[in-house]
mmCIF file of C-alpha atoms in Angstrom:
data_model
loop_
_atom_site.group_PDB
_atom_site.id
_atom_site.type_symbol
_atom_site.label_atom_id
_atom_site.label_comp_id
_atom_site.label_asym_id
_atom_site.label_seq_id
_atom_site.Cartn_x
_atom_site.Cartn_y
_atom_site.Cartn_z
ATOM 1 C CA MET A 1 -62.497 -16.875 55.878
ATOM 2 C CA SER A 2 -62.535 -20.568 54.959
ATOM 3 C CA MET A 3 -64.688 -21.342 57.980
ATOM 4 C CA ILE A 4 -67.762 -19.929 56.248
ATOM 5 C CA ARG A 5 -69.528 -22.743 54.447
ATOM 6 C CA THR A 6 -71.183 -21.616 51.197
ATOM 7 C CA PRO A 7 -71.567 -23.341 47.818
ATOM 8 C CA ARG A 8 -68.279 -22.837 45.989
ATOM 9 C CA LEU A 9 -67.991 -25.719 43.549
ATOM 10 C CA LEU A 10 -69.859 -24.106 40.657
ATOM 11 C CA THR A 11 -68.058 -20.802 41.026
ATOM 12 C CA SER A 12 -64.692 -22.564 41.260
ATOM 13 C CA LEU A 13 -65.459 -24.468 38.073
ATOM 14 C CA LEU A 14 -66.443 -21.259 36.338
ATOM 15 C CA LEU A 15 -63.263 -19.570 37.547
ATOM 16 C CA GLY A 16 -61.220 -22.343 35.995
ATOM 17 C CA LEU A 17 -63.234 -22.292 32.793
ATOM 18 C CA ALA A 18 -62.848 -18.544 32.443
ATOM 19 C CA ALA A 19 -59.103 -18.770 32.995
ATOM 20 C CA ALA A 20 -58.784 -21.575 30.463
ATOM 21 C CA HIS A 21 -60.444 -19.482 27.788
ATOM 22 C CA ALA A 22 -58.849 -16.158 28.727
ATOM 23 C CA SER A 23 -56.671 -15.698 25.666
ATOM 24 C CA ALA A 24 -59.404 -16.736 23.250
ATOM 25 C CA SER A 25 -62.205 -14.705 24.790
ATOM 26 C CA GLY A 26 -60.444 -11.541 25.899
ATOM 27 C CA PHE A 27 -61.352 -12.240 29.534
ATOM 28 C CA GLY A 28 -57.702 -11.860 30.574
ATOM 29 C CA PRO A 29 -57.027 -11.244 34.271
ATOM 30 C CA ALA A 30 -55.096 -8.009 33.774
ATOM 31 C CA ALA A 31 -56.605 -6.327 30.740
ATOM 32 C CA ALA A 32 -56.604 -2.787 32.134
ATOM 33 C CA VAL A 33 -53.412 -0.912 32.938
ATOM 34 C CA SER A 34 -52.627 0.353 36.438
ATOM 35 C CA GLY A 35 -52.762 4.108 36.725
ATOM 36 C CA GLN A 36 -54.954 4.794 33.692
ATOM 37 C CA PHE A 37 -57.685 6.467 35.759
ATOM 38 C CA GLN A 38 -58.235 9.973 34.389
ATOM 39 C CA PRO A 39 -59.400 12.185 37.291
ATOM 40 C CA GLU A 40 -60.647 14.952 35.017
ATOM 41 C CA GLN A 41 -63.259 12.677 33.423
ATOM 42 C CA ASP A 42 -63.519 9.178 34.962
ATOM 43 C CA LEU A 43 -65.745 7.884 37.780
ATOM 44 C CA LEU A 44 -64.693 5.579 40.620
ATOM 45 C CA VAL A 45 -67.451 3.329 42.015
ATOM 46 C CA ALA A 46 -66.160 1.708 45.211
ATOM 47 C CA ASN A 47 -68.194 -1.343 46.238
ATOM 48 C CA PHE A 48 -67.977 -2.662 49.819
ATOM 49 C CA ASP A 49 -69.640 -5.874 50.997
ATOM 50 C CA SER A 50 -69.033 -5.482 54.775
ATOM 51 C CA LYS A 51 -70.188 -9.083 55.256
ATOM 52 C CA PRO A 52 -68.983 -10.732 57.420
ATOM 53 C CA ASP A 53 -65.306 -9.673 57.613
ATOM 54 C CA PRO A 54 -64.939 -6.292 59.384
ATOM 55 C CA ASP A 55 -61.842 -5.490 57.305
ATOM 56 C CA ASP A 56 -64.117 -3.493 54.981
ATOM 57 C CA LEU A 57 -64.717 -1.017 57.783
ATOM 58 C CA GLN A 58 -61.032 -0.152 57.763
ATOM 59 C CA ALA A 59 -60.937 -0.232 53.947
ATOM 60 C CA ILE A 60 -63.733 2.352 53.915
ATOM 61 C CA ALA A 61 -61.671 4.566 56.224
ATOM 62 C CA ALA A 62 -58.546 4.036 54.110
ATOM 63 C CA LEU A 63 -60.236 4.971 50.829
ATOM 64 C CA GLY A 64 -61.909 7.932 52.540
ATOM 65 C CA THR A 65 -58.466 9.012 53.745
ATOM 66 C CA MET A 66 -57.123 8.867 50.190
ATOM 67 C CA LEU A 67 -60.048 10.731 48.658
ATOM 68 C CA GLN A 68 -59.823 13.502 51.261
ATOM 69 C CA HIS A 69 -56.156 14.053 50.380
ATOM 70 C CA GLU A 70 -55.383 17.040 48.161
ATOM 71 C CA ARG A 71 -53.894 14.877 45.400
ATOM 72 C CA PHE A 72 -57.324 13.281 44.839
ATOM 73 C CA SER A 73 -59.421 16.430 45.171
ATOM 74 C CA GLU A 74 -60.605 16.165 41.540
ATOM 75 C CA VAL A 75 -61.620 12.503 41.644
ATOM 76 C CA ASP A 76 -65.318 11.848 40.989
ATOM 77 C CA PHE A 77 -66.495 8.901 43.060
ATOM 78 C CA LEU A 78 -69.433 7.025 44.504
ATOM 79 C CA ALA A 79 -69.204 4.459 47.314
ATOM 80 C CA VAL A 80 -71.650 1.566 47.659
ATOM 81 C CA ALA A 81 -72.550 -0.076 50.978
ATOM 82 C CA GLY A 82 -73.849 -3.644 51.041
ATOM 83 C CA ALA A 83 -72.393 -4.847 47.730
ATOM 84 C CA TYR A 84 -72.289 -8.463 48.912
ATOM 85 C CA GLY A 85 -72.868 -11.762 47.147
ATOM 86 C CA ILE A 86 -73.809 -15.237 48.376
ATOM 87 C CA GLN A 87 -71.551 -15.503 51.438
ATOM 88 C CA GLY A 88 -72.812 -16.339 54.912
ATOM 89 C CA GLY A 89 -72.503 -14.261 58.057
ATOM 90 C CA SER A 90 -74.034 -10.926 58.989
ATOM 91 C CA TYR A 91 -73.931 -7.604 57.177
ATOM 92 C CA ILE A 92 -72.290 -4.813 59.188
ATOM 93 C CA ALA A 93 -74.180 -1.555 58.717
ATOM 94 C CA ALA A 94 -71.955 1.528 58.975
ATOM 95 C CA PRO A 95 -73.838 4.668 57.846
ATOM 96 C CA LYS A 96 -71.868 7.021 60.095
ATOM 97 C CA LEU A 97 -68.591 5.616 58.796
ATOM 98 C CA PHE A 98 -69.665 6.059 55.162
ATOM 99 C CA LYS A 99 -70.721 9.641 55.913
ATOM 100 C CA LEU A 100 -67.371 10.431 57.545
ATOM 101 C CA ALA A 101 -65.461 8.816 54.679
ATOM 102 C CA PHE A 102 -67.471 9.958 51.665
ATOM 103 C CA GLY A 103 -69.877 12.706 52.715
ATOM 104 C CA ASP A 104 -73.069 12.259 50.686
ATOM 105 C CA GLN A 105 -71.278 10.422 47.878
ATOM 106 C CA TRP A 106 -72.526 6.940 48.777
ATOM 107 C CA VAL A 107 -75.576 4.710 48.360
ATOM 108 C CA ASP A 108 -77.012 1.889 50.476
ATOM 109 C CA ALA A 109 -77.393 -1.309 48.444
ATOM 110 C CA HIS A 110 -78.248 -3.257 51.611
ATOM 111 C CA GLY A 111 -81.233 -1.067 52.423
ATOM 112 C CA ASP A 112 -82.487 -0.715 48.822
ATOM 113 C CA ARG A 113 -80.406 -2.389 46.124
ATOM 114 C CA GLU A 114 -82.683 -1.308 43.264
ATOM 115 C CA ALA A 115 -82.464 2.353 44.285
ATOM 116 C CA ALA A 116 -78.699 2.060 44.722
ATOM 117 C CA VAL A 117 -78.305 0.569 41.232
ATOM 118 C CA LYS A 118 -80.444 3.336 39.780
ATOM 119 C CA ALA A 119 -78.419 6.090 41.475
ATOM 120 C CA ALA A 120 -75.085 4.514 40.534
ATOM 121 C CA SER A 121 -76.130 3.861 36.936
ATOM 122 C CA GLN A 122 -77.260 7.458 36.507
ATOM 123 C CA ARG A 123 -73.859 8.687 37.676
ATOM 124 C CA ALA A 124 -72.057 6.171 35.470
ATOM 125 C CA ILE A 125 -74.132 6.919 32.371
ATOM 126 C CA LYS A 126 -73.424 10.633 32.700
ATOM 127 C CA THR A 127 -69.692 9.919 32.969
ATOM 128 C CA LEU A 128 -69.759 7.631 29.937
ATOM 129 C CA LYS A 129 -71.776 10.074 27.832
ATOM 130 C CA ASP A 130 -69.275 12.809 28.713
ATOM 131 C CA GLY A 131 -66.412 10.655 27.447
ATOM 132 C CA GLY A 132 -65.088 9.268 30.734
ATOM 133 C CA ASP A 133 -64.645 5.667 31.859
ATOM 134 C CA VAL A 134 -66.114 3.919 34.911
ATOM 135 C CA TRP A 135 -63.886 2.035 37.370
ATOM 136 C CA LEU A 136 -65.406 -0.534 39.732
ATOM 137 C CA GLN A 137 -63.398 -1.193 42.895
ATOM 138 C CA GLU A 138 -64.570 -4.575 44.163
ATOM 139 C CA ALA A 139 -64.063 -4.539 47.929
ATOM 140 C CA GLY A 140 -66.446 -7.457 47.919
ATOM 141 C CA GLN A 141 -68.322 -9.511 45.359
ATOM 142 C CA SER A 142 -69.508 -8.660 41.826
ATOM 143 C CA ASP A 143 -73.276 -9.113 42.243
ATOM 144 C CA PHE A 144 -73.941 -5.387 42.519
ATOM 145 C CA SER A 145 -71.559 -4.650 39.649
ATOM 146 C CA ALA A 146 -73.442 -7.059 37.402
ATOM 147 C CA MET A 147 -76.710 -5.266 38.131
ATOM 148 C CA LEU A 148 -75.050 -1.918 37.543
ATOM 149 C CA VAL A 149 -73.493 -2.916 34.217
ATOM 150 C CA LYS A 150 -76.792 -4.399 33.016
ATOM 151 C CA ALA A 151 -78.532 -1.111 33.801
ATOM 152 C CA ILE A 152 -75.855 0.870 31.965
ATOM 153 C CA ARG A 153 -75.925 -1.378 28.900
ATOM 154 C CA ALA A 154 -79.727 -1.195 28.772
ATOM 155 C CA GLU A 155 -79.509 2.602 28.600
ATOM 156 C CA LEU A 156 -76.455 2.705 26.312
ATOM 157 C CA PRO A 157 -76.802 -0.346 24.011
ATOM 158 C CA ALA A 158 -74.067 0.864 21.632
ATOM 159 C CA LEU A 159 -71.517 1.196 24.425
ATOM 160 C CA ASN A 160 -68.422 -1.000 24.268
ATOM 161 C CA SER A 161 -68.570 -1.736 27.985
ATOM 162 C CA LYS A 162 -65.535 -4.005 27.816
ATOM 163 C CA GLN A 163 -63.424 -0.991 26.901
ATOM 164 C CA ARG A 164 -65.153 1.674 28.996
ATOM 165 C CA ILE A 165 -66.012 -0.080 32.277
ATOM 166 C CA HIS A 166 -63.074 -1.446 34.298
ATOM 167 C CA THR A 167 -63.514 -3.895 37.175
ATOM 168 C CA VAL A 168 -60.661 -4.415 39.667
ATOM 169 C CA GLN A 169 -60.707 -7.382 42.053
ATOM 170 C CA HIS A 170 -57.944 -8.645 44.373
ATOM 171 C CA SER A 171 -59.586 -11.554 46.206
ATOM 172 C CA THR A 172 -60.240 -15.088 44.973
ATOM 173 C CA TRP A 173 -62.573 -15.551 47.950
ATOM 174 C CA ASN A 174 -64.669 -12.606 46.734
ATOM 175 C CA GLU A 175 -64.887 -14.215 43.298
ATOM 176 C CA GLU A 176 -65.982 -17.507 44.818
ATOM 177 C CA GLN A 177 -68.727 -15.775 46.830
ATOM 178 C CA THR A 178 -70.196 -14.001 43.794
ATOM 179 C CA THR A 179 -73.355 -15.438 42.237
ATOM 180 C CA PRO A 180 -71.852 -17.511 39.389
ATOM 181 C CA GLU A 181 -73.850 -15.932 36.562
ATOM 182 C CA ASP A 182 -73.026 -12.449 37.862
ATOM 183 C CA PHE A 183 -69.349 -13.336 38.011
ATOM 184 C CA LEU A 184 -69.355 -14.457 34.379
ATOM 185 C CA TYR A 185 -71.394 -11.426 33.301
ATOM 186 C CA VAL A 186 -68.899 -8.970 34.774
ATOM 187 C CA ARG A 187 -66.015 -10.920 33.275
ATOM 188 C CA GLU A 188 -67.633 -10.822 29.854
ATOM 189 C CA TYR A 189 -68.943 -7.274 29.714
ATOM 190 C CA THR A 190 -66.277 -5.274 31.572
ATOM 191 C CA ASP A 191 -62.521 -4.923 31.421
ATOM 192 C CA TYR A 192 -61.910 -7.287 34.341
ATOM 193 C CA SER A 193 -58.560 -7.175 36.155
ATOM 194 C CA LYS A 194 -57.670 -9.679 38.876
ATOM 195 C CA ILE A 195 -54.703 -8.191 40.748
ATOM 196 C CA PRO A 196 -52.524 -9.743 43.498
ATOM 197 C CA ASP A 197 -54.073 -10.055 46.948
ATOM 198 C CA GLY A 198 -53.525 -7.130 49.340
ATOM 199 C CA ASN A 199 -53.134 -9.392 52.354
ATOM 200 C CA GLY A 200 -49.685 -10.521 51.279
ATOM 201 C CA GLY A 201 -47.028 -8.147 50.043
ATOM 202 C CA GLY A 202 -44.136 -8.603 47.678
ATOM 203 C CA ASN A 203 -46.593 -9.799 45.043
ATOM 204 C CA GLY A 204 -47.275 -6.678 42.991
ATOM 205 C CA THR A 205 -49.582 -4.842 45.391
ATOM 206 C CA PRO A 206 -48.974 -3.340 48.854
ATOM 207 C CA SER A 207 -49.461 -5.355 52.033
ATOM 208 C CA PHE A 208 -52.313 -3.638 53.856
ATOM 209 C CA ASN A 209 -52.684 -6.292 56.563
ATOM 210 C CA ASN A 210 -50.462 -5.691 59.592
ATOM 211 C CA LYS A 211 -50.931 -6.742 63.231
ATOM 212 C CA ASP A 212 -48.783 -3.812 64.366
ATOM 213 C CA GLY A 213 -51.284 -1.194 65.569
ATOM 214 C CA ARG A 214 -48.877 1.637 66.385
ATOM 215 C CA TRP A 215 -50.593 3.990 63.908
ATOM 216 C CA TRP A 216 -53.911 3.873 65.749
ATOM 217 C CA THR A 217 -52.837 6.548 68.204
ATOM 218 C CA ILE A 218 -51.783 8.848 65.379
ATOM 219 C CA VAL A 219 -54.769 8.377 63.076
ATOM 220 C CA THR A 220 -57.420 8.527 65.800
ATOM 221 C CA GLN A 221 -55.962 11.796 67.095
ATOM 222 C CA HIS A 222 -55.598 13.356 63.657
ATOM 223 C CA GLU A 223 -57.434 16.686 63.395
ATOM 224 C CA GLN A 224 -59.140 15.914 60.077
ATOM 225 C CA LEU A 225 -59.235 12.113 60.018
ATOM 226 C CA GLY A 226 -59.533 11.208 63.698
ATOM 227 C CA ALA A 227 -63.313 10.801 63.790
ATOM 228 C CA LEU A 228 -63.217 8.600 60.678
ATOM 229 C CA TRP A 229 -60.645 6.171 62.063
ATOM 230 C CA LYS A 230 -62.188 6.135 65.537
ATOM 231 C CA GLU A 231 -65.464 4.993 63.996
ATOM 232 C CA ALA A 232 -63.682 2.396 61.847
ATOM 233 C CA LYS A 233 -61.933 0.970 64.903
ATOM 234 C CA ARG A 234 -65.065 1.034 67.049
ATOM 235 C CA LEU A 235 -67.085 -0.871 64.446
ATOM 236 C CA SER A 236 -64.365 -3.346 63.491
ATOM 237 C CA ASP A 237 -63.639 -4.192 67.138
ATOM 238 C CA ALA A 238 -67.344 -4.495 67.981
ATOM 239 C CA ASN A 239 -68.193 -6.744 65.025
ATOM 240 C CA ASN A 240 -65.125 -8.947 64.771
ATOM 241 C CA ALA A 241 -66.191 -12.599 65.176
ATOM 242 C CA ARG A 242 -69.738 -11.476 66.017
ATOM 243 C CA ALA A 243 -70.629 -10.982 62.326
ATOM 244 C CA GLY A 244 -69.410 -14.424 61.339
ATOM 245 C CA TYR A 245 -65.661 -14.141 60.847
ATOM 246 C CA ASP A 246 -62.902 -13.678 63.412
ATOM 247 C CA ASN A 247 -60.280 -11.543 61.671
ATOM 248 C CA PRO A 248 -56.963 -12.331 63.429
ATOM 249 C CA THR A 249 -55.341 -9.019 62.514
ATOM 250 C CA ILE A 250 -58.216 -6.999 63.929
ATOM 251 C CA ALA A 251 -58.302 -9.251 67.007
ATOM 252 C CA ALA A 252 -54.609 -8.426 67.548
ATOM 253 C CA GLY A 253 -55.305 -4.678 67.372
ATOM 254 C CA GLY A 254 -53.752 -4.216 63.941
ATOM 255 C CA PHE A 255 -54.845 -2.895 60.566
ATOM 256 C CA ASP A 256 -56.534 -4.799 57.766
ATOM 257 C CA PHE A 257 -57.641 -2.658 54.844
ATOM 258 C CA SER A 258 -56.412 -5.069 52.188
ATOM 259 C CA ASP A 259 -59.160 -4.192 49.681
ATOM 260 C CA THR A 260 -57.564 -0.759 49.345
ATOM 261 C CA VAL A 261 -54.903 -2.226 47.035
ATOM 262 C CA GLU A 262 -57.516 -1.953 44.298
ATOM 263 C CA ALA A 263 -57.545 1.820 44.755
ATOM 264 C CA THR A 264 -53.757 2.037 44.831
ATOM 265 C CA TRP A 265 -53.702 -0.038 41.637
ATOM 266 C CA ILE A 266 -56.285 2.178 39.931
ATOM 267 C CA PHE A 267 -54.397 5.331 40.939
ATOM 268 C CA ASN A 268 -50.937 3.865 40.192
ATOM 269 C CA LEU A 269 -49.706 3.924 43.799
ATOM 270 C CA ASN A 270 -48.376 0.394 44.045
ATOM 271 C CA GLN A 271 -44.979 1.732 45.028
ATOM 272 C CA LEU A 272 -46.455 1.838 48.533
ATOM 273 C CA LYS A 273 -45.150 -1.207 50.378
ATOM 274 C CA ASP A 274 -47.373 -1.538 53.415
ATOM 275 C CA THR A 275 -49.556 0.135 56.041
ATOM 276 C CA ASP A 276 -46.606 2.212 57.258
ATOM 277 C CA ASP A 277 -46.109 3.638 53.783
ATOM 278 C CA PHE A 278 -49.835 4.294 53.444
ATOM 279 C CA PHE A 279 -50.128 6.283 56.659
ATOM 280 C CA ALA A 280 -46.845 8.122 56.134
ATOM 281 C CA THR A 281 -48.117 9.203 52.700
ATOM 282 C CA PHE A 282 -51.682 10.154 53.537
ATOM 283 C CA VAL A 283 -51.573 10.992 57.247
ATOM 284 C CA GLY A 284 -47.990 11.828 58.227
ATOM 285 C CA GLU A 285 -46.288 11.337 61.560
#
């Protein structure tokens, strides 16, 4: 997504500054531990920017697939649409997709960011008061997370948010497209973990970017998940390039749900190697 021209110099400088002071400040890139999510008490807040790369549309379907699986039946979650930062391009609205993936467990930060922050903070505050932790999956930038954490800390001033709120990010590009002060705020006031990028593979997280589209026939015909993946494919095909970024994997008819490595990291599923492993685990042949 290097073709999108947005101011990056300040954020890049702040990234380097934060890294340089990691050991002294406690801002370390992998402070949390994979697999420490406690489904009986914790809350997952999954933030999606959907601007302009249509890969989020498939990441929404992938996380929805995981959360509809019996092994995650006890997970408390909230998804957030429109959690974007300062990047260019167009936002891709996908209300039907969010409904198919998450039922009524999602909020629209594009339509009304203040209302979305209020709803998410209320859920998070209840979790924290009950003794659980909050996990922020950053399938996008950290602007919304900064607003959310500020709202939580205003309500719970005694909270050690750096121990109780965990942020997981896999993309340097997402960091660069976050409003600089919001990026630093989330780094300072949450347990921020930068994990290896999900577009690669062999780097500590699965490779969820594959131009081989053989699973489309299976997932779109699946009795329970077919409607979800049909909508993800329809939207990603319709908006690729049009929204401001031409995703080569989607153009080739493949799968790109790379942001989902944050969920596999949170749930300690990094033994999955790639898209084949993902679908074999959560969909089956």
